[in-house]
Short mmCIF file of C-alpha atoms in Angstrom, two decimals:
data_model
loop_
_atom_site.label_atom_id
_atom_site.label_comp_id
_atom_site.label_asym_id
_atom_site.label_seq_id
_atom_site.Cartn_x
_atom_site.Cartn_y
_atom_site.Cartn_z
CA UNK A 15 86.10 76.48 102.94
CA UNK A 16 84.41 75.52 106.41
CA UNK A 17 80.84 76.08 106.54
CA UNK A 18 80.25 78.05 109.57
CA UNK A 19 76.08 77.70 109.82
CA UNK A 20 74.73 74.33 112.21
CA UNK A 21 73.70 71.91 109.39
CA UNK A 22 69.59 72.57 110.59
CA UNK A 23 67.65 74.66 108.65
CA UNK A 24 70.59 75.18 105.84
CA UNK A 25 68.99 75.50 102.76
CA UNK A 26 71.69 77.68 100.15
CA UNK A 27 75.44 75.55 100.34
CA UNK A 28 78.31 78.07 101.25
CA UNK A 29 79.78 77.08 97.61
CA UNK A 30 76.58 78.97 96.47
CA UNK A 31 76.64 82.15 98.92
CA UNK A 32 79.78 82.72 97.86
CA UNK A 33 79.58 82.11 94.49
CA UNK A 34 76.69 84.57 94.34
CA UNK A 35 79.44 87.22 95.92
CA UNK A 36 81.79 86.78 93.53
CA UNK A 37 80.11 86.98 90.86
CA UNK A 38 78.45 90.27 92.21
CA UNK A 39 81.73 91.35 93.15
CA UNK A 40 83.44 91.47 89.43
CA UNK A 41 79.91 92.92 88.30
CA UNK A 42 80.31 96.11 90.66
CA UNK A 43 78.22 95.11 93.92
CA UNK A 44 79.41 97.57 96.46
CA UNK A 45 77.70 96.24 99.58
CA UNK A 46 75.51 92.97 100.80
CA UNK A 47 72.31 95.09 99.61
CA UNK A 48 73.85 95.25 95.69
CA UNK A 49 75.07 91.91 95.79
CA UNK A 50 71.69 90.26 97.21
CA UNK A 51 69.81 92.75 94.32
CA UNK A 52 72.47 91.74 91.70
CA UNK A 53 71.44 87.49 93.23
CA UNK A 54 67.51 88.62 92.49
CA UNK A 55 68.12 89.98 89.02
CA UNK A 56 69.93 86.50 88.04
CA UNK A 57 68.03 84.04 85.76
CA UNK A 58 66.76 80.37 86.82
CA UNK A 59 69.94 79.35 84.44
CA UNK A 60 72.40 81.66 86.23
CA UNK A 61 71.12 80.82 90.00
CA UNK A 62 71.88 77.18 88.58
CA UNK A 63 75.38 77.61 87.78
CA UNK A 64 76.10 78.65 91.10
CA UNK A 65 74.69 75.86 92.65
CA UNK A 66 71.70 77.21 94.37
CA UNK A 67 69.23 73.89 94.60
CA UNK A 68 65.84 74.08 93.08
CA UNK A 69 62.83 73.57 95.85
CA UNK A 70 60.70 70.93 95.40
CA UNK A 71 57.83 72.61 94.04
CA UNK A 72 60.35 73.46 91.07
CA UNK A 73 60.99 77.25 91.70
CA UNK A 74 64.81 78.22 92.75
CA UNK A 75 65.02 81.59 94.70
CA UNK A 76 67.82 83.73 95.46
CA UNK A 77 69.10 84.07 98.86
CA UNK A 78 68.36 87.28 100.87
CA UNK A 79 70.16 90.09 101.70
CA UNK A 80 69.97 88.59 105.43
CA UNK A 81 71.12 85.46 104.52
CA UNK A 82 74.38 86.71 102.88
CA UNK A 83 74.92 88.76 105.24
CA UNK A 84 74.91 86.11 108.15
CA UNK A 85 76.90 83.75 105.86
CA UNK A 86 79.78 86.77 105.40
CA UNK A 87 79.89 87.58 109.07
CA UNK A 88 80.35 84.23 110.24
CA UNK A 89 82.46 82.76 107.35
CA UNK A 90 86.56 81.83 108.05
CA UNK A 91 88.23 84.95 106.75
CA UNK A 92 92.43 83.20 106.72
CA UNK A 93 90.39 80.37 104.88
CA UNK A 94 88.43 83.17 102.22
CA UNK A 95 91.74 85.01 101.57
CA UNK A 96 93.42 81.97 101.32
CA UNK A 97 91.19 80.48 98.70
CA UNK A 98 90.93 83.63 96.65
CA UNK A 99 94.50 84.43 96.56
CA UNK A 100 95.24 80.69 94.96
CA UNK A 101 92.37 81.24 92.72
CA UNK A 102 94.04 84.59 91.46
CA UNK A 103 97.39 82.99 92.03
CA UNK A 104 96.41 79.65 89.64
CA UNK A 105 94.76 82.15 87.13
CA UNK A 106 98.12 83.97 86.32
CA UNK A 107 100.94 81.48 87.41
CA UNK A 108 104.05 83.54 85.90
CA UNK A 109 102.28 86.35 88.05
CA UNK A 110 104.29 89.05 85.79
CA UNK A 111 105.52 89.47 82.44
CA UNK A 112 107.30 86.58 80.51
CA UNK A 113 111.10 86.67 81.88
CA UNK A 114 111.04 89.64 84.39
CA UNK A 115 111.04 88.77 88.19
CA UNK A 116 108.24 88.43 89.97
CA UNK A 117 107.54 91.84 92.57
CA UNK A 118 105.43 91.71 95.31
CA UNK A 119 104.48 94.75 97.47
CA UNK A 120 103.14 94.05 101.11
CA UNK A 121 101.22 96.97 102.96
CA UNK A 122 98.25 97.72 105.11
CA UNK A 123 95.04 99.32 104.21
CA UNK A 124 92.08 100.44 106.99
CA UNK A 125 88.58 99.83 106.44
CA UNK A 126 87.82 103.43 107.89
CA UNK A 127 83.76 102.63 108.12
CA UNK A 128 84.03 99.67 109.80
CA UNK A 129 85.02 101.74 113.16
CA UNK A 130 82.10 101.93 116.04
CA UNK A 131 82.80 103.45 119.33
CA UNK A 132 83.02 100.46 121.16
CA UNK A 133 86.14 99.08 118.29
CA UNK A 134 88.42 100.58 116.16
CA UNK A 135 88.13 100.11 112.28
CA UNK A 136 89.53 96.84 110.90
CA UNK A 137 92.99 97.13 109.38
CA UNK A 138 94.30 94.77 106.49
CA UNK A 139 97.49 93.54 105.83
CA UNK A 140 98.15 92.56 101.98
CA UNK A 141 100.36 91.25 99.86
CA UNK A 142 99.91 91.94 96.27
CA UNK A 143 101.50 92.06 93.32
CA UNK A 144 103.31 94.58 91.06
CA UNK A 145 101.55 93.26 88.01
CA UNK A 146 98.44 93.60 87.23
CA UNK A 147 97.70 94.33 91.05
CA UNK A 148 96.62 90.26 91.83
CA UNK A 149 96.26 89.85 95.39
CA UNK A 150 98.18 86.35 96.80
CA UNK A 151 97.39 87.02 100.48
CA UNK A 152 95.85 89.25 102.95
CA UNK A 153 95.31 89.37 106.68
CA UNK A 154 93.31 91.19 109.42
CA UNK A 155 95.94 92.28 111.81
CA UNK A 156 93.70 94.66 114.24
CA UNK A 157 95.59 98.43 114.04
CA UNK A 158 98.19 99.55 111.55
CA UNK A 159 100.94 99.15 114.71
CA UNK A 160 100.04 95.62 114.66
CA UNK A 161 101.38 95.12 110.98
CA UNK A 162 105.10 94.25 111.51
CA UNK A 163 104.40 91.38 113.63
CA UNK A 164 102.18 89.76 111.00
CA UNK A 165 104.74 90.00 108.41
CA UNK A 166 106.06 86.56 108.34
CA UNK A 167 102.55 84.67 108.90
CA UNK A 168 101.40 86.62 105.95
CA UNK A 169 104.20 85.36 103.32
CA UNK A 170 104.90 82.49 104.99
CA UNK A 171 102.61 80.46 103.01
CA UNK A 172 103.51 81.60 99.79
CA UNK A 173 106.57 80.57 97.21
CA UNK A 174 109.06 83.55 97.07
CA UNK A 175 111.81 81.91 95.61
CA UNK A 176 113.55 84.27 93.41
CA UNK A 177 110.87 87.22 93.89
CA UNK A 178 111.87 90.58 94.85
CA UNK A 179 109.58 91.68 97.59
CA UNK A 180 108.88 95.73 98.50
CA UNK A 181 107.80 96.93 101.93
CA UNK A 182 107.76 101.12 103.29
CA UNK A 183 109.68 101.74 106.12
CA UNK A 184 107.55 100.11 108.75
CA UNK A 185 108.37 96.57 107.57
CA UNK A 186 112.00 97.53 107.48
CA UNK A 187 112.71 95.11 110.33
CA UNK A 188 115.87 93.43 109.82
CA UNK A 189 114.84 89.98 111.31
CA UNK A 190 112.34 90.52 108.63
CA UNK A 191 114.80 90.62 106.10
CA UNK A 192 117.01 88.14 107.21
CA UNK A 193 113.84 85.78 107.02
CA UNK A 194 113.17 86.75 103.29
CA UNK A 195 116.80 86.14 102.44
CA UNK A 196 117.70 83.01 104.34
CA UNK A 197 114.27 80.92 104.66
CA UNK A 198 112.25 82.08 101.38
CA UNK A 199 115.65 82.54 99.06
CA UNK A 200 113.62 85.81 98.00
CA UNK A 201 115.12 89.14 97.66
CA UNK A 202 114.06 92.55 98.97
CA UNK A 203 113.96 95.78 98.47
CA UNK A 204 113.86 98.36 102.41
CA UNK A 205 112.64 101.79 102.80
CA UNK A 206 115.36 102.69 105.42
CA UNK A 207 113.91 105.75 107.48
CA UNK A 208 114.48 107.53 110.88
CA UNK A 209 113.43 103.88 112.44
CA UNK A 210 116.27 102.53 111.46
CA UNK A 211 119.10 105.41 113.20
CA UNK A 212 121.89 103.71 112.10
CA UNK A 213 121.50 102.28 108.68
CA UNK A 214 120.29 105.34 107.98
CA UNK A 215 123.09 107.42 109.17
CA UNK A 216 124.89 105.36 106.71
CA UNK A 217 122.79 105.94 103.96
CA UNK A 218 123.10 109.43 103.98
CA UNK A 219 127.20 109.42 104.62
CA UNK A 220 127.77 107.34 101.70
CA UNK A 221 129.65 109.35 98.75
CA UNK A 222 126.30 110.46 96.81
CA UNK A 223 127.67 114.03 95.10
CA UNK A 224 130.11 111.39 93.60
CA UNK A 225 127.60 109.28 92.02
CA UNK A 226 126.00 110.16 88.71
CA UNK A 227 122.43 109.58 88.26
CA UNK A 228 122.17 106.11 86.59
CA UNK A 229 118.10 106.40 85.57
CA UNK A 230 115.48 109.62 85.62
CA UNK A 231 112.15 109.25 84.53
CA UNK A 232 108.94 111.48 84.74
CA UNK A 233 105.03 111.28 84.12
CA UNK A 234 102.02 113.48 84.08
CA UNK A 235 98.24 113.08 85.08
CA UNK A 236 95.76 114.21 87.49
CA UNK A 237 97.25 117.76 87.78
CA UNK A 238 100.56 117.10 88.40
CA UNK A 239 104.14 116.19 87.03
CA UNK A 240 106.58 114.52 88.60
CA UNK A 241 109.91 113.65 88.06
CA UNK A 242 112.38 110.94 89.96
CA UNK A 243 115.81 109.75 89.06
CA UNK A 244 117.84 106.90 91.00
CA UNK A 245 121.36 106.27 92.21
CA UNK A 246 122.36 103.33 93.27
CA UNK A 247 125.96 102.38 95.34
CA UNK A 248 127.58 99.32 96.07
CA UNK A 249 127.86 98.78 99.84
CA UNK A 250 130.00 95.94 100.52
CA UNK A 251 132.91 97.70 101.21
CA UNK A 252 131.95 101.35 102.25
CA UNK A 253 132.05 102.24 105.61
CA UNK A 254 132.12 98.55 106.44
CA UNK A 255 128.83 97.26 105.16
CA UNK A 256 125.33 99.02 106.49
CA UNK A 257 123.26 97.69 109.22
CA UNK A 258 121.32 96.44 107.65
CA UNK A 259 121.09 92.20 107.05
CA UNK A 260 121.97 91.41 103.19
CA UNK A 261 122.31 94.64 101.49
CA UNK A 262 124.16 94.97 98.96
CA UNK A 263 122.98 97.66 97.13
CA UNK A 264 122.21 101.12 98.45
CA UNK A 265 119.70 103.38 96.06
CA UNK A 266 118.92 107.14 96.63
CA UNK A 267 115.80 108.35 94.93
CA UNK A 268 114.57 111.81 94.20
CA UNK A 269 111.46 113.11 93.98
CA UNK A 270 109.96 116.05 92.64
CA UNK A 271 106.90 117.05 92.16
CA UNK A 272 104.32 120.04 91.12
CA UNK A 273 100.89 120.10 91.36
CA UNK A 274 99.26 122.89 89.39
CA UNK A 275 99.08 126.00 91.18
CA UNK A 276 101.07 124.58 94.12
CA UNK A 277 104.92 125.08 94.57
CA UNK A 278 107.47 122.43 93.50
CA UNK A 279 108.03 120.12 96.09
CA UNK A 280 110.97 117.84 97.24
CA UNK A 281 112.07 113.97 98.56
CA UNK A 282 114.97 112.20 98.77
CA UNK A 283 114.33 108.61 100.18
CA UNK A 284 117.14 105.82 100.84
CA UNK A 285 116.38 102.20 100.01
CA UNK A 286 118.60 98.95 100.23
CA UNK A 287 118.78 96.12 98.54
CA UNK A 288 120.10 92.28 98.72
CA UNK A 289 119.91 92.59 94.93
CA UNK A 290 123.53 93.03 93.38
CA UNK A 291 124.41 95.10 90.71
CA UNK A 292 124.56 92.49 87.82
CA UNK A 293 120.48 91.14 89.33
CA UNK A 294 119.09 94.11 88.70
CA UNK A 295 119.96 97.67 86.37
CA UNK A 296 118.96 100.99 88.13
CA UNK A 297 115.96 101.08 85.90
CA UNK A 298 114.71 98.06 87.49
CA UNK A 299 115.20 98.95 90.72
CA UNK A 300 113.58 102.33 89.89
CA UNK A 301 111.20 100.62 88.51
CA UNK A 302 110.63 98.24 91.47
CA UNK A 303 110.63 101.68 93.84
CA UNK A 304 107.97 102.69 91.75
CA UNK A 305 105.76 99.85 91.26
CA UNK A 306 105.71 99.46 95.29
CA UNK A 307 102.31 102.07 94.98
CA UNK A 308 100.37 99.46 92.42
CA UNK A 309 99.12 98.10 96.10
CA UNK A 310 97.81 101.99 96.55
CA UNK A 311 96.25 101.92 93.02
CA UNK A 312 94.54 99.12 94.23
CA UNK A 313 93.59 100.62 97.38
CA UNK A 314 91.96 103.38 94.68
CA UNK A 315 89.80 101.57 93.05
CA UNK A 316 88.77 99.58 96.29
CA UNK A 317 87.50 102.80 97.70
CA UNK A 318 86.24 104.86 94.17
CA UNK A 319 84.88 102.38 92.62
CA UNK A 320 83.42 99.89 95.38
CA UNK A 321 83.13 102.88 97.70
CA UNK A 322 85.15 100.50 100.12
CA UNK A 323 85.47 103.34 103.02
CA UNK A 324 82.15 104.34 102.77
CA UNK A 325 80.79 101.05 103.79
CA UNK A 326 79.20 100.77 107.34
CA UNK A 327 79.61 97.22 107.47
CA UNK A 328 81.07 96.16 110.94
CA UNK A 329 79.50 92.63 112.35
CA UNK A 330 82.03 89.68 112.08
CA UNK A 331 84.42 88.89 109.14
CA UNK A 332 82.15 90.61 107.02
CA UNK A 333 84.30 94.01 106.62
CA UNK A 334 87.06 91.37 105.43
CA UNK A 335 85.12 89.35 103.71
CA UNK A 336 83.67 91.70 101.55
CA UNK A 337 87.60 92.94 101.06
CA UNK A 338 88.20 89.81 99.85
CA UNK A 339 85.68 89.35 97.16
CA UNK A 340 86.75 93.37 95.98
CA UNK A 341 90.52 91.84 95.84
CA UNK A 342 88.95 88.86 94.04
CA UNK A 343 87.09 91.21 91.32
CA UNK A 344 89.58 93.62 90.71
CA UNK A 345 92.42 90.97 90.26
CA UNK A 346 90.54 88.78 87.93
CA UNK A 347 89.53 91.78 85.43
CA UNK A 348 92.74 93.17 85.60
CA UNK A 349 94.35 89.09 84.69
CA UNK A 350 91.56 89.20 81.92
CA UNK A 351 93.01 92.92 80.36
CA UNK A 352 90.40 95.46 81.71
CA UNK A 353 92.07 98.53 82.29
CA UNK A 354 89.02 100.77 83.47
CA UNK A 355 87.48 98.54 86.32
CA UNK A 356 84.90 101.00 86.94
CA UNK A 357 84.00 101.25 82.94
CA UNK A 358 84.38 97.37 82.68
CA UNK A 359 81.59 96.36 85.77
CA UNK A 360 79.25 98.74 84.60
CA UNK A 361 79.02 97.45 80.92
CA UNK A 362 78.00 94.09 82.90
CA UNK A 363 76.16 95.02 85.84
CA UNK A 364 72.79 94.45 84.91
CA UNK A 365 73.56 91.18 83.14
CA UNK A 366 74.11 88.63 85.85
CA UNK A 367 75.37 86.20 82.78
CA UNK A 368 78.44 87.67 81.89
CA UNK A 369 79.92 87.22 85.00
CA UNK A 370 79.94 83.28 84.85
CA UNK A 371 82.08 83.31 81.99
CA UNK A 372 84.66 85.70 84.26
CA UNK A 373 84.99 83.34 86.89
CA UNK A 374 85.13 79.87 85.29
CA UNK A 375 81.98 78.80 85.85
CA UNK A 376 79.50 77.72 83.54
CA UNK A 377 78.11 74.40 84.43
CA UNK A 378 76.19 73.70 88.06
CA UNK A 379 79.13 72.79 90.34
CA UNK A 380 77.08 70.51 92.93
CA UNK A 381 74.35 69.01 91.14
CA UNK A 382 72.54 67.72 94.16
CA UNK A 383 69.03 68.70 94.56
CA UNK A 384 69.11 70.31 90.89
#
């Protein structure tokens, strides 16, 4: 990570500042005010693990809410996101379940506070995935319309081989897919909507009263039950192939849904596939289809339990950067089996120790000036 700050007057490292986020972060720091009260509440012991130097009249203070703030608004964001999505990347290397495929979903998220009259809120472009919601990369693209070009840049640096990657119907961009397919030997799953006229038209022609349903399934919570089932076709020969690059499979999946007191609703949504039919059974494509929204669970907790869109926070990278640490919090409980992120930060909130153990770090990491 490159240290933003002129080396004069520079008294906390940026190993330290951000150390000091982290651990804040996975303890439930919602803003730069709770993490610089979570840095004052932290013991000599704790502010020594993270590396903050001792002065030489032997006391060690915390840094300020002003000078964490500074730090975030200045620091490299591409270089944050890229060190945190390693970290979370190195801390679960199968990245799913023993002997399934690895699924990645990539989407966009808006930071809707971090909007002032002058700019428009800061918009996020993630890749994250299926299991256990870990976040490999993530990118500020500027508006949501901005999100197809970054795409590529945003996978590029990571290994796809053999993973199955899910995008909505905005990424559905066939040079897209081609570039999944060909250059990252990964596989794909395509929302195909009204943006894509043709493939589309296709979709919907193919022989689906013909088809039985190969996989249903159904769940209930928060009000409302829903139920979805999944057909899937073989396309290499109907109507000549669809236009779309690689497909081989097309899937039709149904929707319905009631939310109590509200009438039944509705959706059928087309999807294809360079998976064949012997790579994948309907289930796991259904399964796949359905996993896609783990990035919107994510989103969730980002904004229930961080209170991510409430935050006013606008000046530099620091809308991002405090994204990042969230991503970095939420990623690491979840690789370390907490199932209640809200329940798990507030058992260690006001016990700046337990996060050390969390994150790996228990000894000083720069010694200097200790």
């Amino acid at each position: 990570m490159p240290d933003p700050r002129a080396r004069r007057g520079r008294w906390y490292s940026l190993t330290a500042i951000l150390l000091v986020c982290a651990c804040a972060a996975v303890s439930g720091a919602r803003s730069v005010d709770e993490i610089a009260e979570w840095a004052a509440r932290a013991s000599d012991t704790v502010l020594t693990a993270v590396g903050v130097r001792r002065h030489p009249l032997r006391w060690r203070r915390s840094p300020s809410r002003t000078t964490i703030g500074r730090v975030l608004a200045a620091v490299d964001g591409d270089a944050l996101d890229r060190a945190v999505g390693a970290y979370l990347a190195d801390r679960n290397p199968a990245g799913t379940a023993s002997g399934l495929r690895q699924v990645i979903a990539v989407d966009g998220k808006s930071l809707r506070g971090s909007a002032r009259p002058s700019t428009g809120r800061r918009h996020l472009l993630s890749a994250v995935t299926h299991h256990r919601a870990l976040t490999l990369a993530q990118a500020e693209v500027g508006a949501k319309t901005n999100e197809t070009a970054h795409f590529r840049p945003l996978l590029e640096p990571l290994g796809l081989d053999g993973t199955l990657v899910t995008f909505d119907a905005l990424h559905s961009v066939q040079a897209n897919a081609t570039w999944l397919v060909e250059t990252k030997n990964a596989h794909y799953i395509a929302v195909i909507k009204r943006n894509q006229p043709t493939a589309y038209r296709q979709l919907a022609a193919l022989p689906w009263p013909n088809v039985a349903v190969q996989h249903t399934a159904s769940s209930t919570g928060h009000g409302r039950h829903e139920s979805r089932s999944i057909k899937t076709c073989g396309i290499a020969d109907e109507l000549g192939g669809i236009a779309f690059p690689h497909a081989r499979l097309a899937l039709r999946v149904h929707r319905r849904r009631r939310q109590t007191g509200r009438r039944e609703t509705r959706e059928t949504v087309y999807a294809v596939t360079s998976l064949d039919a012997h790579q994948a059974t309907p289930a796991e494509l259904a399964a796949a289809i359905r996993g896609h929204w783990s990035i919107e669970a994510l989103h969730h907790v980002r904004d229930v339990t961080y209170a991510e869109d409430a935050s006013t926070l606008h000046t530099g990278t620091a809308p991002r950067a405090m994204a990042t640490f969230r991503n970095l919090a939420i990623g690491l409980l979840k690789t370390l089996g907490a199932t209640n992120i809200a329940k798990t930060t507030r058992a260690i909130r006001d016990q700046p120790e337990r996060a050390l153990p969390l994150l790996g770090t228990t000894n000083n990491p720069d010694t200097r000036g200790t």
